[in-house]
Short mmCIF file of N, CA and C in Angstrom, two decimals:
data_model
loop_
_atom_site.label_atom_id
_atom_site.label_comp_id
_atom_site.label_asym_id
_atom_site.label_seq_id
_atom_site.Cartn_x
_atom_site.Cartn_y
_atom_site.Cartn_z
N UNK A 88 0.84 -1.18 0.00
CA UNK A 88 0.00 0.00 0.00
C UNK A 88 0.89 1.24 0.00
N UNK A 89 0.82 2.07 -1.04
CA UNK A 89 1.66 3.26 -1.10
C UNK A 89 1.46 4.21 0.07
N UNK A 90 0.22 4.31 0.56
CA UNK A 90 -0.06 5.26 1.64
C UNK A 90 0.68 4.87 2.92
N UNK A 91 0.59 3.60 3.35
CA UNK A 91 1.28 3.18 4.57
C UNK A 91 2.79 3.17 4.35
N UNK A 92 3.23 2.83 3.14
CA UNK A 92 4.66 2.86 2.83
C UNK A 92 5.20 4.28 2.99
N UNK A 93 4.44 5.26 2.46
CA UNK A 93 4.85 6.66 2.56
C UNK A 93 4.90 7.16 3.98
N UNK A 94 3.92 6.76 4.79
CA UNK A 94 3.92 7.18 6.19
C UNK A 94 5.08 6.55 6.96
N UNK A 95 5.33 5.28 6.70
CA UNK A 95 6.39 4.56 7.41
C UNK A 95 7.75 5.20 7.15
N UNK A 96 8.00 5.63 5.91
CA UNK A 96 9.31 6.16 5.55
C UNK A 96 9.29 7.68 5.39
N UNK A 97 8.21 8.33 5.85
CA UNK A 97 8.09 9.78 5.83
C UNK A 97 8.31 10.34 4.41
N UNK A 98 7.69 9.72 3.43
CA UNK A 98 7.82 10.17 2.05
C UNK A 98 6.67 11.12 1.70
N UNK A 99 6.97 12.11 0.90
CA UNK A 99 5.93 12.99 0.41
C UNK A 99 5.70 12.67 -1.06
N UNK A 100 4.59 13.14 -1.60
CA UNK A 100 4.31 12.90 -3.01
C UNK A 100 3.03 12.13 -3.19
N UNK A 101 2.90 11.51 -4.35
CA UNK A 101 1.68 10.80 -4.70
C UNK A 101 1.57 9.48 -3.97
N UNK A 102 0.33 9.10 -3.70
CA UNK A 102 0.07 7.83 -3.02
C UNK A 102 -0.17 6.72 -4.03
N UNK A 103 0.76 6.54 -4.95
CA UNK A 103 0.66 5.45 -5.91
C UNK A 103 2.06 5.05 -6.36
N UNK A 104 2.15 3.89 -6.98
CA UNK A 104 3.42 3.41 -7.52
C UNK A 104 3.34 3.39 -9.04
N UNK A 105 4.48 3.53 -9.68
CA UNK A 105 4.60 3.34 -11.12
C UNK A 105 5.66 2.27 -11.36
N UNK A 106 5.28 1.21 -12.06
CA UNK A 106 6.22 0.17 -12.45
C UNK A 106 6.61 0.47 -13.89
N UNK A 107 7.91 0.42 -14.18
CA UNK A 107 8.39 0.86 -15.47
C UNK A 107 9.40 -0.13 -16.07
N UNK A 108 8.93 -1.23 -16.62
CA UNK A 108 9.86 -2.13 -17.31
C UNK A 108 10.36 -1.46 -18.59
N UNK A 109 11.61 -1.75 -18.96
CA UNK A 109 12.15 -1.15 -20.17
C UNK A 109 12.98 -2.14 -20.95
N UNK A 110 13.19 -1.81 -22.21
CA UNK A 110 13.93 -2.67 -23.12
C UNK A 110 14.72 -1.77 -24.06
N UNK A 111 16.00 -2.07 -24.26
CA UNK A 111 16.84 -1.25 -25.13
C UNK A 111 17.72 -2.14 -25.99
N UNK A 112 17.90 -1.72 -27.23
CA UNK A 112 18.81 -2.37 -28.16
C UNK A 112 19.72 -1.32 -28.75
N UNK A 113 21.01 -1.61 -28.82
CA UNK A 113 21.97 -0.71 -29.45
C UNK A 113 22.85 -1.50 -30.39
N UNK A 114 23.05 -0.94 -31.58
CA UNK A 114 23.94 -1.54 -32.57
C UNK A 114 25.09 -0.57 -32.78
N UNK A 115 26.31 -1.03 -32.57
CA UNK A 115 27.51 -0.20 -32.73
C UNK A 115 28.26 -0.63 -33.97
N UNK A 116 28.65 0.35 -34.77
CA UNK A 116 29.45 0.07 -35.95
C UNK A 116 30.37 1.26 -36.22
N UNK A 117 31.65 1.03 -36.14
CA UNK A 117 32.61 2.12 -36.39
C UNK A 117 32.36 3.31 -35.48
N UNK A 118 32.03 4.45 -36.09
CA UNK A 118 31.78 5.67 -35.32
C UNK A 118 30.29 5.93 -35.10
N UNK A 119 29.44 4.99 -35.51
CA UNK A 119 27.99 5.18 -35.38
C UNK A 119 27.39 4.24 -34.34
N UNK A 120 26.34 4.71 -33.69
CA UNK A 120 25.55 3.87 -32.80
C UNK A 120 24.07 4.12 -33.09
N UNK A 121 23.30 3.04 -33.11
CA UNK A 121 21.86 3.10 -33.36
C UNK A 121 21.17 2.48 -32.16
N UNK A 122 20.26 3.22 -31.54
CA UNK A 122 19.62 2.75 -30.32
C UNK A 122 18.10 2.88 -30.41
N UNK A 123 17.42 1.83 -29.97
CA UNK A 123 15.97 1.86 -29.78
C UNK A 123 15.73 1.55 -28.30
N UNK A 124 15.06 2.44 -27.62
CA UNK A 124 14.82 2.30 -26.18
C UNK A 124 13.32 2.47 -25.94
N UNK A 125 12.71 1.52 -25.26
CA UNK A 125 11.29 1.64 -24.96
C UNK A 125 11.03 1.30 -23.50
N UNK A 126 10.02 1.93 -22.97
CA UNK A 126 9.59 1.61 -21.61
C UNK A 126 8.09 1.82 -21.50
N UNK A 127 7.51 1.15 -20.53
CA UNK A 127 6.07 1.14 -20.34
C UNK A 127 5.77 1.53 -18.90
N UNK A 128 5.01 2.59 -18.69
CA UNK A 128 4.65 3.02 -17.34
C UNK A 128 3.32 2.39 -16.95
N UNK A 129 3.35 1.55 -15.94
CA UNK A 129 2.11 0.97 -15.40
C UNK A 129 1.88 1.60 -14.03
N UNK A 130 0.82 2.38 -13.92
CA UNK A 130 0.52 3.11 -12.70
C UNK A 130 -0.51 2.37 -11.86
N UNK A 131 -0.30 2.36 -10.55
CA UNK A 131 -1.28 1.75 -9.65
C UNK A 131 -2.29 2.82 -9.23
N UNK A 132 -3.34 2.37 -8.59
CA UNK A 132 -4.40 3.27 -8.10
C UNK A 132 -3.86 4.12 -6.96
N UNK A 133 -4.22 5.40 -6.96
CA UNK A 133 -3.85 6.29 -5.87
C UNK A 133 -4.61 5.87 -4.62
N UNK A 134 -3.90 5.55 -3.56
CA UNK A 134 -4.51 5.04 -2.34
C UNK A 134 -5.39 6.08 -1.66
N UNK A 135 -5.12 7.35 -1.88
CA UNK A 135 -5.89 8.41 -1.21
C UNK A 135 -7.15 8.78 -2.01
N UNK A 136 -7.02 8.99 -3.33
CA UNK A 136 -8.16 9.48 -4.12
C UNK A 136 -8.87 8.39 -4.92
N UNK A 137 -8.23 7.24 -5.10
CA UNK A 137 -8.81 6.18 -5.92
C UNK A 137 -8.56 6.38 -7.40
N UNK A 138 -7.89 7.47 -7.77
CA UNK A 138 -7.62 7.77 -9.18
C UNK A 138 -6.48 6.90 -9.70
N UNK A 139 -6.59 6.46 -10.94
CA UNK A 139 -5.52 5.68 -11.56
C UNK A 139 -5.19 6.27 -12.92
N UNK A 140 -3.98 6.75 -13.07
CA UNK A 140 -3.51 7.29 -14.35
C UNK A 140 -3.31 6.14 -15.31
N UNK A 141 -3.68 6.35 -16.56
CA UNK A 141 -3.53 5.30 -17.57
C UNK A 141 -2.07 4.93 -17.82
N UNK A 142 -1.87 3.75 -18.36
CA UNK A 142 -0.52 3.27 -18.69
C UNK A 142 -0.01 4.01 -19.93
N UNK A 143 1.31 4.20 -20.01
CA UNK A 143 1.90 4.99 -21.08
C UNK A 143 3.09 4.25 -21.67
N UNK A 144 3.14 4.17 -23.00
CA UNK A 144 4.24 3.55 -23.74
C UNK A 144 5.13 4.64 -24.32
N UNK A 145 6.45 4.49 -24.15
CA UNK A 145 7.43 5.43 -24.70
C UNK A 145 8.41 4.65 -25.59
N UNK A 146 8.76 5.22 -26.74
CA UNK A 146 9.79 4.65 -27.61
C UNK A 146 10.71 5.79 -28.05
N UNK A 147 12.00 5.65 -27.79
CA UNK A 147 13.01 6.63 -28.19
C UNK A 147 13.95 5.99 -29.19
N UNK A 148 14.27 6.71 -30.28
CA UNK A 148 15.17 6.22 -31.31
C UNK A 148 16.29 7.24 -31.53
N UNK A 149 17.53 6.75 -31.62
CA UNK A 149 18.66 7.63 -31.90
C UNK A 149 19.61 6.96 -32.88
N UNK A 150 20.26 7.77 -33.70
CA UNK A 150 21.36 7.33 -34.58
C UNK A 150 22.43 8.39 -34.43
N UNK A 151 23.55 8.04 -33.78
CA UNK A 151 24.57 9.04 -33.48
C UNK A 151 25.90 8.66 -34.12
N UNK A 152 26.50 9.66 -34.74
CA UNK A 152 27.83 9.48 -35.29
C UNK A 152 28.81 10.34 -34.52
N UNK A 153 30.01 9.80 -34.31
CA UNK A 153 31.03 10.54 -33.56
C UNK A 153 32.12 11.00 -34.51
N UNK A 154 32.43 12.29 -34.44
CA UNK A 154 33.44 12.91 -35.29
C UNK A 154 34.35 13.73 -34.40
N UNK A 155 35.49 13.15 -34.00
CA UNK A 155 36.39 13.82 -33.07
C UNK A 155 35.69 13.99 -31.73
N UNK A 156 35.63 15.23 -31.26
CA UNK A 156 34.96 15.53 -29.99
C UNK A 156 33.46 15.75 -30.16
N UNK A 157 32.98 15.74 -31.39
CA UNK A 157 31.56 15.98 -31.68
C UNK A 157 30.79 14.67 -31.83
N UNK A 158 29.56 14.66 -31.33
CA UNK A 158 28.63 13.57 -31.58
C UNK A 158 27.33 14.21 -32.06
N UNK A 159 26.80 13.71 -33.17
CA UNK A 159 25.55 14.27 -33.67
C UNK A 159 24.77 13.25 -34.46
N UNK A 160 23.47 13.52 -34.59
CA UNK A 160 22.62 12.62 -35.35
C UNK A 160 21.15 12.88 -35.10
N UNK A 161 20.31 12.17 -35.85
CA UNK A 161 18.87 12.34 -35.70
C UNK A 161 18.33 11.57 -34.48
N UNK A 162 17.24 12.09 -33.92
CA UNK A 162 16.54 11.44 -32.82
C UNK A 162 15.04 11.49 -33.11
N UNK A 163 14.29 10.60 -32.48
CA UNK A 163 12.83 10.59 -32.60
C UNK A 163 12.25 9.94 -31.36
N UNK A 164 11.01 10.30 -31.06
CA UNK A 164 10.31 9.60 -29.99
C UNK A 164 8.84 9.47 -30.32
N UNK A 165 8.24 8.43 -29.75
CA UNK A 165 6.81 8.19 -29.86
C UNK A 165 6.31 7.90 -28.46
N UNK A 166 5.22 8.51 -28.07
CA UNK A 166 4.61 8.25 -26.76
C UNK A 166 3.11 8.13 -26.95
N UNK A 167 2.51 7.15 -26.26
CA UNK A 167 1.06 6.94 -26.37
C UNK A 167 0.53 6.43 -25.04
N UNK A 168 -0.58 7.02 -24.63
CA UNK A 168 -1.26 6.51 -23.45
C UNK A 168 -2.06 5.29 -23.89
N UNK A 169 -1.73 4.14 -23.34
CA UNK A 169 -2.32 2.87 -23.77
C UNK A 169 -3.68 2.59 -23.13
N UNK A 170 -3.88 3.04 -21.90
CA UNK A 170 -5.15 2.83 -21.22
C UNK A 170 -5.66 4.17 -20.69
N UNK A 171 -6.96 4.29 -20.56
CA UNK A 171 -7.55 5.53 -20.06
C UNK A 171 -7.33 5.70 -18.57
N UNK A 172 -7.32 6.96 -18.14
CA UNK A 172 -7.32 7.24 -16.71
C UNK A 172 -8.65 6.77 -16.14
N UNK A 173 -8.63 6.40 -14.85
CA UNK A 173 -9.86 5.97 -14.19
C UNK A 173 -9.92 6.59 -12.79
N UNK A 174 -11.09 7.08 -12.46
CA UNK A 174 -11.25 7.60 -11.11
C UNK A 174 -12.20 6.69 -10.34
N UNK A 175 -12.25 6.88 -9.04
CA UNK A 175 -13.11 6.04 -8.19
C UNK A 175 -14.57 6.42 -8.39
N UNK A 176 -15.45 5.56 -7.96
CA UNK A 176 -16.88 5.85 -8.04
C UNK A 176 -17.21 7.09 -7.23
N UNK A 177 -16.53 7.28 -6.10
CA UNK A 177 -16.76 8.46 -5.26
C UNK A 177 -16.37 9.73 -6.00
N UNK A 178 -15.21 9.69 -6.67
CA UNK A 178 -14.75 10.85 -7.43
C UNK A 178 -15.70 11.15 -8.58
N UNK A 179 -16.13 10.12 -9.31
CA UNK A 179 -17.08 10.31 -10.40
C UNK A 179 -18.38 10.92 -9.90
N UNK A 180 -18.89 10.42 -8.76
CA UNK A 180 -20.13 10.95 -8.20
C UNK A 180 -19.97 12.41 -7.80
N UNK A 181 -18.86 12.75 -7.20
CA UNK A 181 -18.61 14.14 -6.78
C UNK A 181 -18.53 15.06 -8.00
N UNK A 182 -17.82 14.65 -9.05
CA UNK A 182 -17.72 15.47 -10.25
C UNK A 182 -19.06 15.60 -10.95
N UNK A 183 -19.81 14.51 -11.00
CA UNK A 183 -21.12 14.54 -11.64
C UNK A 183 -22.05 15.49 -10.89
N UNK A 184 -22.05 15.43 -9.56
CA UNK A 184 -22.90 16.31 -8.77
C UNK A 184 -22.48 17.77 -8.92
N UNK A 185 -21.18 18.02 -8.90
CA UNK A 185 -20.68 19.39 -9.00
C UNK A 185 -20.97 20.00 -10.36
N UNK A 186 -21.01 19.20 -11.39
CA UNK A 186 -21.19 19.70 -12.75
C UNK A 186 -22.53 19.29 -13.33
N UNK A 187 -23.52 19.05 -12.45
CA UNK A 187 -24.83 18.63 -12.94
C UNK A 187 -25.40 19.70 -13.87
N UNK A 188 -26.11 19.24 -14.86
CA UNK A 188 -26.68 20.16 -15.83
C UNK A 188 -25.81 20.33 -17.06
N UNK A 189 -24.55 19.96 -16.97
CA UNK A 189 -23.66 20.02 -18.13
C UNK A 189 -23.60 18.64 -18.77
N UNK A 190 -23.55 18.61 -20.06
CA UNK A 190 -23.53 17.33 -20.78
C UNK A 190 -22.10 16.83 -20.91
N UNK A 191 -21.61 16.18 -19.86
CA UNK A 191 -20.25 15.66 -19.86
C UNK A 191 -20.33 14.15 -19.73
N UNK A 192 -19.65 13.45 -20.62
CA UNK A 192 -19.71 11.99 -20.60
C UNK A 192 -18.31 11.41 -20.49
N UNK A 193 -17.81 11.28 -19.33
CA UNK A 193 -16.52 10.61 -19.16
C UNK A 193 -15.44 11.53 -18.64
N UNK A 194 -15.26 11.53 -17.35
CA UNK A 194 -14.21 12.34 -16.75
C UNK A 194 -12.87 11.63 -16.89
N UNK A 195 -11.86 12.39 -17.29
CA UNK A 195 -10.50 11.87 -17.36
C UNK A 195 -10.42 10.56 -18.13
N UNK A 196 -11.21 10.44 -19.17
CA UNK A 196 -11.23 9.20 -19.94
C UNK A 196 -10.36 9.31 -21.19
N UNK A 197 -9.73 10.44 -21.40
CA UNK A 197 -8.97 10.66 -22.62
C UNK A 197 -7.62 9.98 -22.64
N UNK A 198 -7.09 9.86 -23.83
CA UNK A 198 -5.75 9.32 -24.06
C UNK A 198 -5.01 10.31 -24.95
N UNK A 199 -3.71 10.12 -25.09
CA UNK A 199 -2.93 10.99 -25.96
C UNK A 199 -1.87 10.18 -26.68
N UNK A 200 -1.35 10.75 -27.77
CA UNK A 200 -0.17 10.18 -28.41
C UNK A 200 0.55 11.30 -29.12
N UNK A 201 1.86 11.11 -29.30
CA UNK A 201 2.69 12.14 -29.91
C UNK A 201 3.90 11.49 -30.57
N UNK A 202 4.32 12.09 -31.68
CA UNK A 202 5.52 11.63 -32.39
C UNK A 202 6.35 12.86 -32.72
N UNK A 203 7.63 12.80 -32.42
CA UNK A 203 8.52 13.94 -32.66
C UNK A 203 9.82 13.48 -33.30
N UNK A 204 10.40 14.35 -34.10
CA UNK A 204 11.71 14.11 -34.71
C UNK A 204 12.59 15.32 -34.45
N UNK A 205 13.89 15.08 -34.47
CA UNK A 205 14.81 16.19 -34.24
C UNK A 205 16.25 15.73 -34.35
N UNK A 206 17.10 16.40 -33.61
CA UNK A 206 18.52 16.10 -33.67
C UNK A 206 19.20 16.26 -32.32
N UNK A 207 20.39 15.66 -32.24
CA UNK A 207 21.22 15.71 -31.05
C UNK A 207 22.60 16.19 -31.45
N UNK A 208 23.16 17.11 -30.67
CA UNK A 208 24.54 17.57 -30.85
C UNK A 208 25.20 17.53 -29.48
N UNK A 209 26.38 16.94 -29.43
CA UNK A 209 27.11 16.83 -28.17
C UNK A 209 28.57 17.15 -28.41
N UNK A 210 29.21 17.80 -27.43
CA UNK A 210 30.64 18.09 -27.53
C UNK A 210 31.34 17.62 -26.26
N UNK A 211 32.48 16.94 -26.45
CA UNK A 211 33.29 16.43 -25.36
C UNK A 211 34.43 17.41 -25.10
N UNK A 212 34.37 18.11 -23.97
CA UNK A 212 35.40 19.07 -23.59
C UNK A 212 36.53 18.42 -22.80
N UNK A 213 36.60 17.12 -22.77
CA UNK A 213 37.56 16.39 -21.95
C UNK A 213 36.82 15.67 -20.86
N UNK A 214 36.72 16.31 -19.69
CA UNK A 214 35.94 15.71 -18.60
C UNK A 214 34.51 16.25 -18.56
N UNK A 215 34.22 17.22 -19.36
CA UNK A 215 32.91 17.86 -19.37
C UNK A 215 32.23 17.58 -20.71
N UNK A 216 30.96 17.15 -20.65
CA UNK A 216 30.18 16.85 -21.86
C UNK A 216 28.97 17.77 -21.92
N UNK A 217 28.77 18.43 -23.04
CA UNK A 217 27.59 19.25 -23.25
C UNK A 217 26.77 18.62 -24.37
N UNK A 218 25.48 18.37 -24.10
CA UNK A 218 24.58 17.76 -25.08
C UNK A 218 23.35 18.64 -25.23
N UNK A 219 22.92 18.88 -26.47
CA UNK A 219 21.69 19.60 -26.76
C UNK A 219 20.84 18.72 -27.67
N UNK A 220 19.58 18.52 -27.29
CA UNK A 220 18.63 17.73 -28.07
C UNK A 220 17.44 18.63 -28.39
N UNK A 221 17.07 18.71 -29.67
CA UNK A 221 15.91 19.49 -30.08
C UNK A 221 14.96 18.57 -30.86
N UNK A 222 13.68 18.59 -30.49
CA UNK A 222 12.68 17.78 -31.19
C UNK A 222 11.46 18.64 -31.52
N UNK A 223 10.82 18.29 -32.62
CA UNK A 223 9.60 18.97 -33.04
C UNK A 223 8.49 17.94 -33.15
N UNK A 224 7.40 18.15 -32.44
CA UNK A 224 6.28 17.23 -32.51
C UNK A 224 5.58 17.42 -33.86
N UNK A 225 5.71 16.42 -34.72
CA UNK A 225 5.08 16.53 -36.03
C UNK A 225 3.70 15.89 -36.04
N UNK A 226 3.41 15.11 -35.02
CA UNK A 226 2.09 14.51 -34.87
C UNK A 226 1.78 14.47 -33.38
N UNK A 227 0.63 14.99 -33.01
CA UNK A 227 0.23 14.97 -31.61
C UNK A 227 -1.28 15.06 -31.56
N UNK A 228 -1.87 14.19 -30.76
CA UNK A 228 -3.33 14.24 -30.64
C UNK A 228 -3.76 13.72 -29.28
N UNK A 229 -4.92 14.16 -28.88
CA UNK A 229 -5.59 13.65 -27.69
C UNK A 229 -6.97 13.21 -28.15
N UNK A 230 -7.48 12.16 -27.55
CA UNK A 230 -8.76 11.64 -28.02
C UNK A 230 -9.51 10.96 -26.90
N UNK A 231 -10.84 10.97 -27.02
CA UNK A 231 -11.69 10.34 -26.02
C UNK A 231 -11.82 11.20 -24.78
N UNK A 232 -12.98 11.27 -24.21
CA UNK A 232 -13.18 11.99 -22.97
C UNK A 232 -13.30 13.49 -23.18
N UNK A 233 -13.46 14.19 -22.07
CA UNK A 233 -13.61 15.64 -22.06
C UNK A 233 -12.70 16.22 -21.01
N UNK A 234 -12.55 17.54 -21.04
CA UNK A 234 -11.61 18.18 -20.14
C UNK A 234 -12.02 18.08 -18.68
N UNK A 235 -13.33 17.97 -18.39
CA UNK A 235 -13.79 17.76 -17.03
C UNK A 235 -13.83 19.03 -16.19
N UNK A 236 -13.74 20.20 -16.80
CA UNK A 236 -13.87 21.45 -16.05
C UNK A 236 -15.10 22.19 -16.55
N UNK A 237 -15.78 22.97 -15.70
CA UNK A 237 -16.99 23.66 -16.13
C UNK A 237 -16.75 24.59 -17.32
N UNK A 238 -15.63 25.28 -17.35
CA UNK A 238 -15.37 26.24 -18.43
C UNK A 238 -15.11 25.53 -19.75
N UNK A 239 -14.42 24.41 -19.71
CA UNK A 239 -14.01 23.74 -20.94
C UNK A 239 -14.75 22.43 -21.19
N UNK A 240 -15.81 22.17 -20.45
CA UNK A 240 -16.46 20.87 -20.51
C UNK A 240 -17.00 20.52 -21.89
N UNK A 241 -17.31 21.51 -22.69
CA UNK A 241 -17.86 21.21 -24.01
C UNK A 241 -16.76 20.96 -25.03
N UNK A 242 -15.51 21.10 -24.65
CA UNK A 242 -14.41 20.90 -25.59
C UNK A 242 -13.87 19.49 -25.43
N UNK A 243 -14.11 18.60 -26.39
CA UNK A 243 -13.55 17.25 -26.27
C UNK A 243 -12.05 17.29 -26.52
N UNK A 244 -11.36 16.25 -26.02
CA UNK A 244 -9.94 16.12 -26.33
C UNK A 244 -9.83 15.84 -27.82
N UNK A 245 -9.28 16.77 -28.56
CA UNK A 245 -9.10 16.61 -30.00
C UNK A 245 -7.74 17.14 -30.38
N UNK A 246 -7.40 17.02 -31.65
CA UNK A 246 -6.14 17.57 -32.13
C UNK A 246 -6.05 19.07 -31.89
N UNK A 247 -7.18 19.76 -31.93
CA UNK A 247 -7.18 21.21 -31.75
C UNK A 247 -6.83 21.61 -30.32
N UNK A 248 -7.01 20.72 -29.36
CA UNK A 248 -6.71 21.05 -27.97
C UNK A 248 -5.38 20.46 -27.51
N UNK A 249 -4.58 19.97 -28.45
CA UNK A 249 -3.31 19.35 -28.12
C UNK A 249 -2.16 20.26 -28.52
N UNK A 250 -1.24 20.49 -27.61
CA UNK A 250 -0.11 21.37 -27.88
C UNK A 250 0.92 20.65 -28.73
N UNK A 251 1.45 21.35 -29.73
CA UNK A 251 2.56 20.85 -30.54
C UNK A 251 3.65 21.91 -30.55
N UNK A 252 4.87 21.48 -30.88
CA UNK A 252 5.93 22.47 -31.00
C UNK A 252 7.30 21.88 -30.73
N UNK A 253 8.25 22.78 -30.65
CA UNK A 253 9.65 22.41 -30.42
C UNK A 253 9.93 22.27 -28.94
N UNK A 254 10.78 21.29 -28.62
CA UNK A 254 11.31 21.12 -27.27
C UNK A 254 12.83 21.07 -27.40
N UNK A 255 13.51 21.87 -26.62
CA UNK A 255 14.98 21.87 -26.63
C UNK A 255 15.44 21.56 -25.21
N UNK A 256 16.25 20.52 -25.09
CA UNK A 256 16.79 20.09 -23.80
C UNK A 256 18.31 20.15 -23.87
N UNK A 257 18.93 20.46 -22.75
CA UNK A 257 20.39 20.42 -22.71
C UNK A 257 20.84 19.69 -21.46
N UNK A 258 22.03 19.14 -21.54
CA UNK A 258 22.59 18.40 -20.41
C UNK A 258 24.08 18.71 -20.35
N UNK A 259 24.54 19.02 -19.17
CA UNK A 259 25.95 19.24 -18.91
C UNK A 259 26.38 18.16 -17.93
N UNK A 260 27.31 17.31 -18.34
CA UNK A 260 27.71 16.17 -17.51
C UNK A 260 29.20 16.26 -17.16
N UNK A 261 29.49 15.99 -15.91
CA UNK A 261 30.85 15.95 -15.43
C UNK A 261 30.97 14.74 -14.50
N UNK A 262 31.83 13.79 -14.84
CA UNK A 262 31.95 12.60 -13.97
C UNK A 262 32.62 12.96 -12.63
N UNK A 263 32.02 12.52 -11.55
CA UNK A 263 32.60 12.79 -10.23
C UNK A 263 33.78 11.86 -9.95
N UNK A 264 33.73 10.68 -10.51
CA UNK A 264 34.85 9.75 -10.41
C UNK A 264 34.76 8.80 -11.60
N UNK A 265 35.88 8.26 -11.97
CA UNK A 265 35.89 7.28 -13.06
C UNK A 265 36.96 6.25 -12.77
N UNK A 266 36.72 5.05 -13.32
CA UNK A 266 37.59 3.93 -12.99
C UNK A 266 38.74 3.74 -13.88
#
């Protein structure tokens, strides 16, 4: 039980667990590496609210070539919510009562998926590594369910309500010790 586990070890945060099995394959050839990495998030029911976030599948793909101190190449990712979110009967009853009179069919029942492509550039400064990854979501959608708020209740999860765009991440790595 996440709730008693959290109390026993004085942990803060959500009262649920996420199990995340993963699988990765890498092919190395000369100065190139090709990697496919996938993981699946299986979320348990929140012990406090009864809410359960849907399971989510992630797939990351990279092809990197190394040229001296530089590493660069294309990257892509795909993410999809495999199962719908579910709330407890108590939560559904409370939301239904609070929003009575509005035609809402399915709280938090939506799913999403997204596909992005981009590139990775990394430079090795010796003991310091700087990496920049930029991706652009070329496909993104949400489907099923409604927003579940009084102001937006008439707006179903659709492509029009899904954010798309560029994401740029950077990482600066310095090994504290090496063997």
